Tab-separated table of C-alpha atoms in Angstrom:
chain	number	residue	atom	x	y	z
A	1	MET	CA	18.565	-20.669	-21.454
A	2	LYS	CA	21.729	-19.347	-19.341
A	3	LYS	CA	23.920	-19.455	-22.296
A	4	PHE	CA	21.629	-17.431	-23.935
A	5	SER	CA	21.576	-14.939	-21.033
A	6	LEU	CA	25.167	-14.904	-20.928
A	7	PHE	CA	25.444	-14.268	-24.661
A	8	ILE	CA	22.991	-11.387	-24.174
A	9	SER	CA	24.849	-9.856	-21.242
A	10	LEU	CA	28.249	-9.939	-23.033
A	11	LEU	CA	26.733	-8.054	-25.827
A	12	MET	CA	25.263	-5.285	-23.550
A	13	VAL	CA	28.298	-4.745	-21.670
A	14	ALA	CA	30.490	-4.583	-24.649
A	15	SER	CA	28.170	-2.079	-26.312
A	16	ILE	CA	28.200	0.358	-22.979
A	17	ILE	CA	31.507	0.079	-22.635
A	18	LEU	CA	32.419	1.167	-26.427
A	19	SER	CA	30.115	4.112	-25.892
A	20	ALA	CA	31.207	4.898	-22.363
A	21	CYS	CA	34.607	5.381	-23.562
A	22	GLY	CA	33.600	7.294	-26.489
A	23	GLY	CA	32.302	10.117	-24.285
A	24	ALA	CA	34.232	12.528	-22.087
A	25	ALA	CA	9.716	20.315	26.664
A	26	THR	CA	11.291	23.532	28.481
A	27	THR	CA	10.286	27.093	29.397
A	28	GLN	CA	9.824	29.013	26.319
A	29	ALA	CA	11.725	32.254	25.243
A	30	PRO	CA	9.730	35.437	24.114
A	31	GLN	CA	10.972	35.438	20.554
A	32	ALA	CA	12.562	33.739	17.597
A	33	THR	CA	16.342	33.864	17.026
A	34	GLN	CA	18.989	33.521	14.439
A	35	ALA	CA	20.909	30.246	15.004
A	36	PRO	CA	23.623	30.755	17.367
A	37	SER	CA	27.141	29.749	16.574
A	38	VAL	CA	29.086	26.735	17.944
A	39	SER	CA	31.626	28.912	19.304
A	40	GLU	CA	28.970	30.589	21.436
A	41	ALA	CA	28.333	27.355	23.226
A	42	THR	CA	30.684	26.942	26.413
A	43	ASN	CA	32.240	23.342	27.216
A	44	ALA	CA	31.373	21.770	30.520
A	45	PRO	CA	33.936	21.392	33.191
A	46	ALA	CA	36.625	18.867	32.421
A	47	ALA	CA	35.333	16.811	35.174
A	48	ALA	CA	31.851	16.602	34.325
A	49	ALA	CA	30.484	13.359	32.947
A	50	LYS	CA	29.524	13.746	29.256
A	51	PRO	CA	25.761	14.609	28.570
A	52	LEU	CA	24.043	12.503	26.169
A	53	LEU	CA	22.175	14.270	23.145
A	54	VAL	CA	19.978	12.394	20.919
A	55	ALA	CA	18.646	13.065	17.258
A	56	ILE	CA	15.661	11.170	16.089
A	57	ASN	CA	14.491	11.974	12.451
A	58	LYS	CA	11.057	10.929	10.716
A	59	SER	CA	12.917	9.534	7.941
A	60	ALA	CA	16.565	9.360	8.019
A	61	ASP	CA	17.341	7.806	4.498
A	62	GLN	CA	16.430	11.277	2.620
A	63	GLN	CA	19.697	13.217	2.116
A	64	TYR	CA	18.236	16.091	4.236
A	65	PHE	CA	18.090	14.341	7.280
A	66	ILE	CA	21.361	12.197	6.528
A	67	ASP	CA	22.967	15.605	6.651
A	68	LEU	CA	20.996	16.750	9.722
A	69	GLN	CA	21.846	13.831	12.026
A	70	ASN	CA	25.673	13.878	10.855
A	71	SER	CA	25.942	17.426	11.771
A	72	PHE	CA	24.171	16.970	14.929
A	73	VAL	CA	26.506	14.394	15.891
A	74	ASP	CA	29.595	15.942	14.973
A	75	THR	CA	28.452	19.302	16.265
A	76	ALA	CA	27.497	17.692	19.875
A	77	THR	CA	30.647	15.675	19.883
A	78	GLY	CA	32.890	18.615	19.064
A	79	LEU	CA	31.336	20.453	21.953
A	80	GLY	CA	32.025	17.406	24.590
A	81	ALA	CA	28.734	15.758	24.532
A	82	ASP	CA	27.988	11.962	23.590
A	83	ALA	CA	25.457	11.742	20.555
A	84	LYS	CA	23.431	9.108	19.159
A	85	LYS	CA	20.939	9.287	16.169
A	86	PHE	CA	17.945	7.460	15.255
A	87	ASP	CA	15.268	7.002	12.653
A	88	ALA	CA	11.456	6.901	13.167
A	89	LYS	CA	10.817	5.431	9.683
A	90	LEU	CA	7.875	7.577	9.140
A	91	ASP	CA	6.004	5.651	11.931
A	92	PRO	CA	4.663	7.633	14.969
A	93	ASN	CA	4.515	4.768	17.366
A	94	LEU	CA	8.367	4.093	16.699
A	95	GLY	CA	8.925	7.992	17.252
A	96	VAL	CA	7.347	7.815	20.542
A	97	SER	CA	9.119	4.399	21.397
A	98	LEU	CA	12.358	6.052	20.169
A	99	VAL	CA	11.908	9.002	22.707
A	100	ASN	CA	11.232	6.679	25.818
A	101	ASP	CA	14.411	4.602	24.557
A	102	ALA	CA	16.688	7.693	24.588
A	103	ILE	CA	15.159	8.987	28.010
A	104	SER	CA	15.809	5.230	29.456
A	105	ALA	CA	19.134	5.344	28.021
A	106	GLY	CA	19.981	8.859	30.052
A	107	ALA	CA	19.658	11.267	27.249
A	108	LYS	CA	19.696	15.051	28.622
A	109	GLY	CA	18.515	16.505	25.618
A	110	ILE	CA	16.889	15.213	22.645
A	111	ALA	CA	15.892	16.722	19.222
A	112	ILE	CA	13.336	15.116	17.001
A	113	THR	CA	11.517	15.742	13.567
A	114	VAL	CA	8.322	13.836	14.526
A	115	PRO	CA	6.751	11.586	12.195
A	116	ASP	CA	3.530	12.819	12.968
A	117	GLN	CA	2.696	16.289	14.847
A	118	THR	CA	-0.147	14.355	16.732
A	119	ILE	CA	2.599	12.554	18.993
A	120	GLY	CA	3.712	16.351	20.340
A	121	PRO	CA	1.856	16.030	23.605
A	122	ALA	CA	3.036	12.334	24.340
A	123	ILE	CA	6.678	12.979	23.958
A	124	ALA	CA	6.553	16.285	25.424
A	125	LYS	CA	5.144	15.044	28.550
A	126	ALA	CA	7.630	11.966	28.724
A	127	ALA	CA	10.697	14.418	28.180
A	128	LYS	CA	9.175	17.011	30.993
A	129	ASP	CA	8.573	14.009	33.531
A	130	ALA	CA	12.116	12.834	32.882
A	131	GLY	CA	13.638	16.205	33.078
A	132	VAL	CA	15.256	16.000	29.684
A	133	THR	CA	15.238	19.222	27.435
A	134	LEU	CA	13.143	18.399	24.048
A	135	ILE	CA	13.330	20.422	21.127
A	136	ALA	CA	11.316	19.835	17.701
A	137	THR	CA	13.530	20.381	14.506
A	138	ASP	CA	11.840	21.058	11.070
A	139	ASP	CA	8.106	20.172	11.907
A	140	SER	CA	6.405	21.953	14.895
A	141	ILE	CA	4.913	20.418	17.971
A	142	LYS	CA	2.936	21.212	20.861
A	143	ASP	CA	2.518	20.181	24.617
A	144	ALA	CA	-0.896	19.073	25.983
A	145	ASP	CA	-1.607	22.442	26.957
A	146	GLY	CA	-1.087	23.729	23.323
A	147	ASN	CA	2.320	25.445	24.241
A	148	PRO	CA	5.049	24.998	21.114
A	149	VAL	CA	7.985	22.952	21.968
A	150	PRO	CA	11.191	25.184	21.040
A	151	PHE	CA	11.814	24.884	17.508
A	152	VAL	CA	15.170	24.845	15.095
A	153	GLY	CA	14.623	24.409	11.477
A	154	PHE	CA	12.891	26.786	8.938
A	155	ASP	CA	10.176	29.646	8.534
A	156	GLY	CA	7.561	27.411	6.531
A	157	LYS	CA	5.585	30.502	5.320
A	158	ASP	CA	8.991	32.422	4.134
A	159	MET	CA	9.966	29.341	2.402
A	160	GLY	CA	6.679	29.057	0.453
A	161	LYS	CA	6.899	32.524	-0.391
A	162	LYS	CA	10.394	32.292	-2.024
A	163	VAL	CA	9.484	29.033	-3.955
A	164	GLY	CA	6.410	30.574	-5.086
A	165	GLU	CA	8.083	33.788	-6.238
A	166	ALA	CA	10.656	32.023	-8.087
A	167	ALA	CA	8.151	29.794	-9.821
A	168	ALA	CA	6.021	33.234	-10.733
A	169	LYS	CA	9.237	34.717	-12.109
A	170	LEU	CA	10.109	31.586	-14.359
A	171	LEU	CA	6.636	31.723	-15.661
A	172	THR	CA	6.490	35.527	-16.339
A	173	ASP	CA	10.033	35.133	-18.169
A	174	SER	CA	8.688	32.092	-20.235
A	175	ASN	CA	5.738	34.068	-21.735
A	176	TRP	CA	3.493	30.750	-21.439
A	177	LEU	CA	0.537	32.743	-20.152
A	178	GLY	CA	0.780	35.086	-23.212
A	179	ASP	CA	0.892	32.423	-25.562
A	180	SER	CA	-2.634	31.223	-26.697
A	181	SER	CA	-1.668	28.172	-27.710
A	182	LYS	CA	-0.491	27.054	-24.324
A	183	GLN	CA	-2.363	25.927	-21.408
A	184	VAL	CA	-0.851	26.463	-18.144
A	185	GLY	CA	-1.347	23.989	-15.135
A	186	VAL	CA	0.333	23.846	-11.567
A	187	LEU	CA	0.880	20.551	-9.782
A	188	SER	CA	1.203	21.364	-6.031
A	189	VAL	CA	2.702	18.379	-4.107
A	190	GLU	CA	1.453	18.617	-0.607
A	191	VAL	CA	1.790	16.685	2.787
A	192	GLN	CA	-1.991	18.080	3.566
A	193	THR	CA	-1.528	16.440	7.152
A	194	LEU	CA	1.658	18.496	7.776
A	195	SER	CA	1.225	22.152	9.217
A	196	VAL	CA	4.720	23.083	8.125
A	197	CYS	CA	4.084	21.429	4.571
A	198	ASN	CA	0.695	23.415	4.292
A	199	ASP	CA	2.561	26.682	5.386
A	200	ARG	CA	4.789	25.997	2.454
A	201	THR	CA	2.402	24.837	-0.336
A	202	ASP	CA	-0.153	27.545	0.464
A	203	ASN	CA	2.255	30.267	0.153
A	204	GLU	CA	3.572	28.467	-3.416
A	205	LYS	CA	0.067	28.597	-4.679
A	206	ALA	CA	-0.753	32.259	-3.641
A	207	ALA	CA	2.060	33.503	-5.373
A	208	ILE	CA	1.610	31.741	-8.633
A	209	ILE	CA	-2.141	32.357	-8.918
A	210	ALA	CA	-0.951	36.118	-8.082
A	211	ALA	CA	1.171	35.944	-11.086
A	212	GLY	CA	-1.962	35.178	-13.157
A	213	VAL	CA	-2.700	31.304	-13.070
A	214	PRO	CA	-6.203	30.654	-12.824
A	215	GLU	CA	-7.185	28.978	-9.471
A	216	ALA	CA	-8.923	26.080	-11.359
A	217	ASN	CA	-5.627	25.263	-12.890
A	218	VAL	CA	-3.861	24.663	-9.748
A	219	PHE	CA	-4.122	20.769	-8.825
A	220	SER	CA	-3.261	19.488	-5.722
A	221	VAL	CA	-1.227	16.276	-5.488
A	222	PRO	CA	-1.243	14.702	-1.927
A	223	TYR	CA	1.619	12.566	-1.007
A	224	THR	CA	3.531	11.190	2.155
A	225	GLY	CA	6.632	13.269	1.594
A	226	GLU	CA	8.517	10.681	-0.543
A	227	THR	CA	9.439	10.479	-4.123
A	228	LEU	CA	7.325	7.178	-5.225
A	229	SER	CA	4.278	8.651	-3.332
A	230	ALA	CA	4.298	11.704	-5.299
A	231	GLN	CA	5.100	10.242	-8.432
A	232	ASP	CA	2.172	7.698	-7.834
A	233	ALA	CA	-0.394	10.679	-6.851
A	234	ALA	CA	0.593	12.732	-9.577
A	235	GLY	CA	0.316	10.284	-12.737
A	236	PRO	CA	-3.615	10.134	-12.618
A	237	ILE	CA	-3.861	13.951	-12.104
A	238	ILE	CA	-1.620	14.824	-15.210
A	239	THR	CA	-3.591	11.831	-17.429
A	240	ALA	CA	-7.170	13.449	-16.643
A	241	HIS	CA	-5.935	17.034	-17.871
A	242	PRO	CA	-4.762	16.162	-21.318
A	243	GLU	CA	-5.413	20.069	-22.325
A	244	ILE	CA	-2.367	21.135	-20.417
A	245	THR	CA	0.488	21.732	-22.181
A	246	ASN	CA	2.731	23.190	-19.858
A	247	TRP	CA	3.252	22.251	-16.125
A	248	ILE	CA	4.645	24.310	-13.049
A	249	VAL	CA	5.562	22.072	-10.103
A	250	PHE	CA	6.378	22.724	-6.738
A	251	GLY	CA	5.579	20.874	-3.293
A	252	CYS	CA	6.849	20.621	0.254
A	253	ASN	CA	10.147	19.262	-0.495
A	254	ASP	CA	12.511	18.268	-3.463
A	255	GLU	CA	11.129	14.345	-3.368
A	256	GLY	CA	7.783	15.544	-4.049
A	257	VAL	CA	8.938	17.470	-6.973
A	258	LEU	CA	10.987	14.990	-8.307
A	259	GLY	CA	8.426	12.316	-8.215
A	260	THR	CA	6.049	14.358	-9.853
A	261	LEU	CA	8.767	15.141	-12.770
A	262	ASN	CA	8.924	11.433	-13.145
A	263	ALA	CA	5.394	11.286	-13.622
A	264	LEU	CA	5.432	13.843	-16.247
A	265	ALA	CA	8.416	12.257	-17.907
A	266	THR	CA	6.459	8.940	-18.081
A	267	ALA	CA	3.468	10.701	-19.889
A	268	GLY	CA	5.673	12.200	-22.325
A	269	ALA	CA	6.062	16.039	-21.039
A	270	SER	CA	9.149	17.520	-22.214
A	271	PRO	CA	11.469	19.491	-19.780
A	272	ASP	CA	11.106	22.662	-22.005
A	273	ASN	CA	7.594	22.701	-20.955
A	274	ILE	CA	8.020	22.321	-17.196
A	275	ILE	CA	8.917	24.625	-14.750
A	276	GLY	CA	9.686	22.855	-11.466
A	277	VAL	CA	11.165	24.672	-8.389
A	278	GLY	CA	12.224	22.228	-5.658
A	279	LEU	CA	12.566	22.913	-1.926
A	280	GLY	CA	15.857	21.668	-0.511
A	281	ALA	CA	17.645	21.719	-3.876
A	282	TYR	CA	19.617	18.257	-2.732
A	283	GLU	CA	17.523	16.571	-5.757
A	284	ALA	CA	17.382	19.445	-7.914
A	285	CYS	CA	21.011	19.920	-8.207
A	286	LYS	CA	21.605	16.168	-9.729
A	287	PRO	CA	20.810	16.934	-12.959
A	288	TRP	CA	22.336	19.984	-13.022
A	289	ALA	CA	25.479	18.564	-11.898
A	290	ALA	CA	25.015	15.961	-14.468
A	291	GLY	CA	24.609	18.164	-17.146
A	292	GLN	CA	20.928	16.583	-18.051
A	293	PRO	CA	17.913	18.132	-19.402
A	294	SER	CA	15.470	18.578	-16.542
A	295	GLY	CA	12.250	19.666	-15.273
A	296	PHE	CA	13.913	21.421	-12.201
A	297	LYS	CA	14.666	25.114	-13.077
A	298	ALA	CA	15.634	26.167	-9.506
A	299	GLY	CA	15.326	25.272	-6.157
A	300	LEU	CA	15.162	26.606	-2.297
A	301	PHE	CA	18.525	25.510	-0.840
A	302	ILE	CA	18.269	24.557	2.556
A	303	SER	CA	20.785	22.435	4.566
A	304	GLY	CA	20.166	20.181	7.076
A	305	LEU	CA	23.879	20.857	8.213
A	306	ASP	CA	22.442	24.108	9.677
A	307	VAL	CA	19.617	22.969	11.294
A	308	GLY	CA	21.544	19.747	12.697
A	309	LYS	CA	24.465	22.085	14.105
A	310	THR	CA	22.151	24.492	15.528
A	311	ALA	CA	19.927	21.844	17.188
A	312	ALA	CA	22.995	20.339	18.598
A	313	THR	CA	24.279	23.688	20.061
A	314	VAL	CA	20.836	24.568	21.668
A	315	LEU	CA	20.827	21.459	23.313
A	316	TYR	CA	24.303	21.440	24.871
A	317	ASP	CA	23.702	24.891	26.024
A	318	ALA	CA	20.363	24.247	27.854
A	319	VAL	CA	21.799	20.956	29.227
A	320	VAL	CA	25.514	22.125	30.214
A	321	ASN	CA	25.224	25.865	30.484
A	322	GLY	CA	21.247	26.388	31.668
A	323	LYS	CA	20.579	28.477	28.736
A	324	THR	CA	16.784	28.481	27.932
A	325	PRO	CA	16.387	27.230	24.368
A	326	PRO	CA	14.828	30.108	22.202
A	327	ALA	CA	11.282	29.895	21.147
A	328	ALA	CA	12.345	29.393	17.491
A	329	SER	CA	15.944	29.351	15.856
A	330	TYR	CA	15.501	29.785	11.977
A	331	ALA	CA	18.311	28.630	9.456
A	332	PRO	CA	18.896	30.582	6.341
A	333	THR	CA	17.624	29.660	2.908
A	334	THR	CA	18.632	30.764	-0.788
A	335	ILE	CA	16.965	30.235	-4.267
A	336	VAL	CA	19.726	28.480	-6.489
A	337	ASP	CA	19.351	27.667	-10.139
A	338	PRO	CA	21.884	25.830	-12.713
A	339	SER	CA	23.872	29.045	-13.007
A	340	ASN	CA	24.803	29.764	-9.150
A	341	TYR	CA	24.030	26.648	-7.363
A	342	SER	CA	27.803	25.709	-7.371
A	343	THR	CA	28.648	28.616	-5.679
A	344	VAL	CA	25.990	28.886	-3.062
A	345	MET	CA	25.928	25.255	-1.830
A	346	ASP	CA	28.410	23.953	0.674
A	347	LYS	CA	30.899	21.280	-0.111
A	348	VAL	CA	29.085	18.444	1.357
A	349	SER	CA	25.788	19.529	-0.321
A	350	LEU	CA	27.592	19.744	-3.783
A	351	ALA	CA	29.212	16.128	-3.216
A	352	ASN	CA	25.599	15.203	-2.692
A	353	CYS	CA	24.786	16.752	-6.098
A	354	SER	CA	27.347	14.634	-7.932
A	355	GLY	CA	26.667	11.314	-6.030
A	356	GLY	CA	29.771	11.946	-3.741
A	357	ALA	CA	33.008	13.381	-3.738
A	358	THR	CA	35.127	13.886	-7.002
A	359	PRO	CA	36.848	10.695	-8.158
A	360	SER	CA	40.615	10.661	-7.848
A	361	ALA	CA	42.917	10.292	-10.634
A	362	SER	CA	43.311	6.495	-10.124
A	363	THR	CA	39.638	5.857	-10.438
A	364	ALA	CA	38.158	8.722	-12.531
A	365	THR	CA	38.487	6.487	-15.934
A	366	LYS	CA	36.346	3.555	-14.043
A	367	PRO	CA	32.913	3.996	-15.686
A	368	LEU	CA	29.671	3.224	-13.870
A	369	LEU	CA	27.430	0.651	-15.905
A	370	VAL	CA	23.929	-0.235	-14.729
A	371	VAL	CA	21.534	-2.922	-15.492
A	372	ILE	CA	17.654	-2.438	-14.739
A	373	ASN	CA	15.298	-5.389	-15.197
A	374	LYS	CA	11.548	-5.474	-15.448
A	375	SER	CA	11.278	-8.311	-13.136
A	376	ALA	CA	14.639	-9.473	-11.173
A	377	ASP	CA	13.112	-12.390	-9.140
A	378	GLN	CA	12.624	-14.238	-12.615
A	379	GLN	CA	15.530	-16.728	-12.988
A	380	TYR	CA	16.297	-15.544	-16.617
A	381	PHE	CA	16.822	-11.966	-15.483
A	382	ILE	CA	18.533	-12.993	-12.262
A	383	ASP	CA	21.288	-14.883	-14.910
A	384	LEU	CA	21.220	-11.811	-16.879
A	385	GLN	CA	21.867	-9.470	-14.129
A	386	THR	CA	24.436	-11.752	-12.506
A	387	SER	CA	26.404	-12.182	-15.959
A	388	PHE	CA	26.100	-8.270	-16.759
A	389	ILE	CA	27.659	-7.359	-13.227
A	390	ASP	CA	30.480	-10.239	-13.634
A	391	THR	CA	31.137	-9.198	-17.176
A	392	ALA	CA	31.390	-5.620	-16.559
A	393	THR	CA	33.568	-5.610	-13.628
A	394	GLY	CA	35.534	-8.136	-15.295
A	395	LEU	CA	36.360	-5.457	-18.086
A	396	GLY	CA	37.429	-3.053	-15.576
A	397	ALA	CA	34.277	-0.854	-14.874
A	398	ASP	CA	32.052	-0.441	-11.915
A	399	ALA	CA	28.524	-2.078	-12.152
A	400	LYS	CA	25.266	-2.008	-10.308
A	401	LYS	CA	21.792	-3.894	-10.734
A	402	PHE	CA	18.081	-2.657	-9.860
A	403	ASP	CA	14.907	-4.032	-10.359
A	404	ALA	CA	11.898	-2.305	-11.490
A	405	LYS	CA	9.330	-4.381	-10.354
A	406	LEU	CA	6.989	-4.431	-13.156
A	407	ASP	CA	6.368	-0.949	-12.484
A	408	PRO	CA	6.544	1.742	-15.119
A	409	ASN	CA	6.944	4.662	-12.576
A	410	LEU	CA	9.742	2.906	-11.075
A	411	GLY	CA	11.470	2.292	-14.262
A	412	VAL	CA	11.857	5.861	-14.990
A	413	SER	CA	12.783	6.896	-11.435
A	414	LEU	CA	15.467	4.028	-11.565
A	415	VAL	CA	17.078	5.526	-14.925
A	416	ASN	CA	17.183	9.177	-13.324
A	417	ASP	CA	18.550	7.840	-10.347
A	418	ALA	CA	21.218	5.782	-12.154
A	419	ILE	CA	21.966	9.014	-14.278
A	420	SER	CA	22.151	11.160	-11.016
A	421	ALA	CA	24.738	8.563	-9.630
A	422	GLY	CA	27.032	9.395	-12.780
A	423	ALA	CA	26.222	5.981	-15.055
A	424	LYS	CA	27.837	6.204	-18.192
A	425	GLY	CA	25.727	3.370	-19.525
A	426	ILE	CA	22.168	1.851	-18.861
A	427	ALA	CA	21.000	-1.487	-20.125
A	428	ILE	CA	17.094	-1.922	-19.506
A	429	THR	CA	14.570	-4.277	-19.900
A	430	VAL	CA	11.568	-1.881	-19.526
A	431	PRO	CA	8.594	-2.889	-17.534
A	432	ASP	CA	6.294	-1.246	-20.304
A	433	GLN	CA	7.355	-0.145	-23.625
A	434	THR	CA	5.499	3.165	-23.245
A	435	ILE	CA	8.164	4.343	-21.035
A	436	GLY	CA	10.685	4.559	-23.938
A	437	PRO	CA	10.753	7.991	-25.243
A	438	ALA	CA	10.935	9.370	-21.504
A	439	ILE	CA	14.110	7.258	-20.549
A	440	ALA	CA	15.447	7.710	-24.030
């Protein structure tokens, strides 16, 4: 059997190589403010001990939060502080523990995107009792008396309005509503337990209904904020509405839209029949950069870099310079699409769009080959993938392997991830043959 799997892997890698080579808690201020610049923050006296500033995020494996935390650390250290970052992993109990750990470690300021807004009173009290400045990033929180904790992030209602208006304009330009042969449906991907997400999706739905879509054709897709959660939740809703020929998709973040687009692809929907408007644009831009057809037609660009920079600056000014944090500091947002994203987005975000920095001349010709198997814990597939990697790297290519775990939706998602990462060739043993048209 091992000889047979080796033979199969050799054939796959050789075929892909040939194909790839053929292609080219503090006192509140009375009003919201614009984000302050780092240059406005004054460094502490040289003799003073460096204050420790801490950033805690709810899901620091998402690109937005990676950017936010890196920017926070870079800004804080540049101002003369020590800085640390932590991931609450969508666990409210861990979020509370991390705040307490930061206080115990001597933190003078903490910026947190909470995994659940219900922990607000507990962490606000802990910070106040310890004399630590606390600010909320992205998701607003309140203390036990109902007073809002100083906020750094985005205006959720304005974000939803912009996404909804962009979707409405694309719908109007498509003339789908004027074509009697088309039935238009909307998939609104929602974290229904999170107020800032409701601010976004409520305004998105209002705009698309105002554009002429019947309210009965707007379907809520509840999810956790993660791609696979949206994909799993959207699938049954799509299946339950075979009468819908054309879909509009928006949500609380890019991951929600991406997961729903993956579910539509699994159901056989063409990108031409989808208007997806992301919120973040860090996932939307990936197929644009790769030149791949996609349901992502636009996205609201938001930068974690802006929020991280602002959060660090606000904390530093509070801790070192005694400035009261503004009640709210808002970062800018801009609608982008395939025609303008490369001129609007910053260099770091653009590098993420293409899966990393532009390859150097010495490595540009090294293709990435990917092998995806339906059940890579079986010995046959272990042998197949190991042989694939060994053969591909021996031939001079980069190679990666993934396991679809017998999940058709995950299979589609892994193919899209491989494409976004710049793969030039993909070998897949599908978890279900019905996904063939979507991944092809």
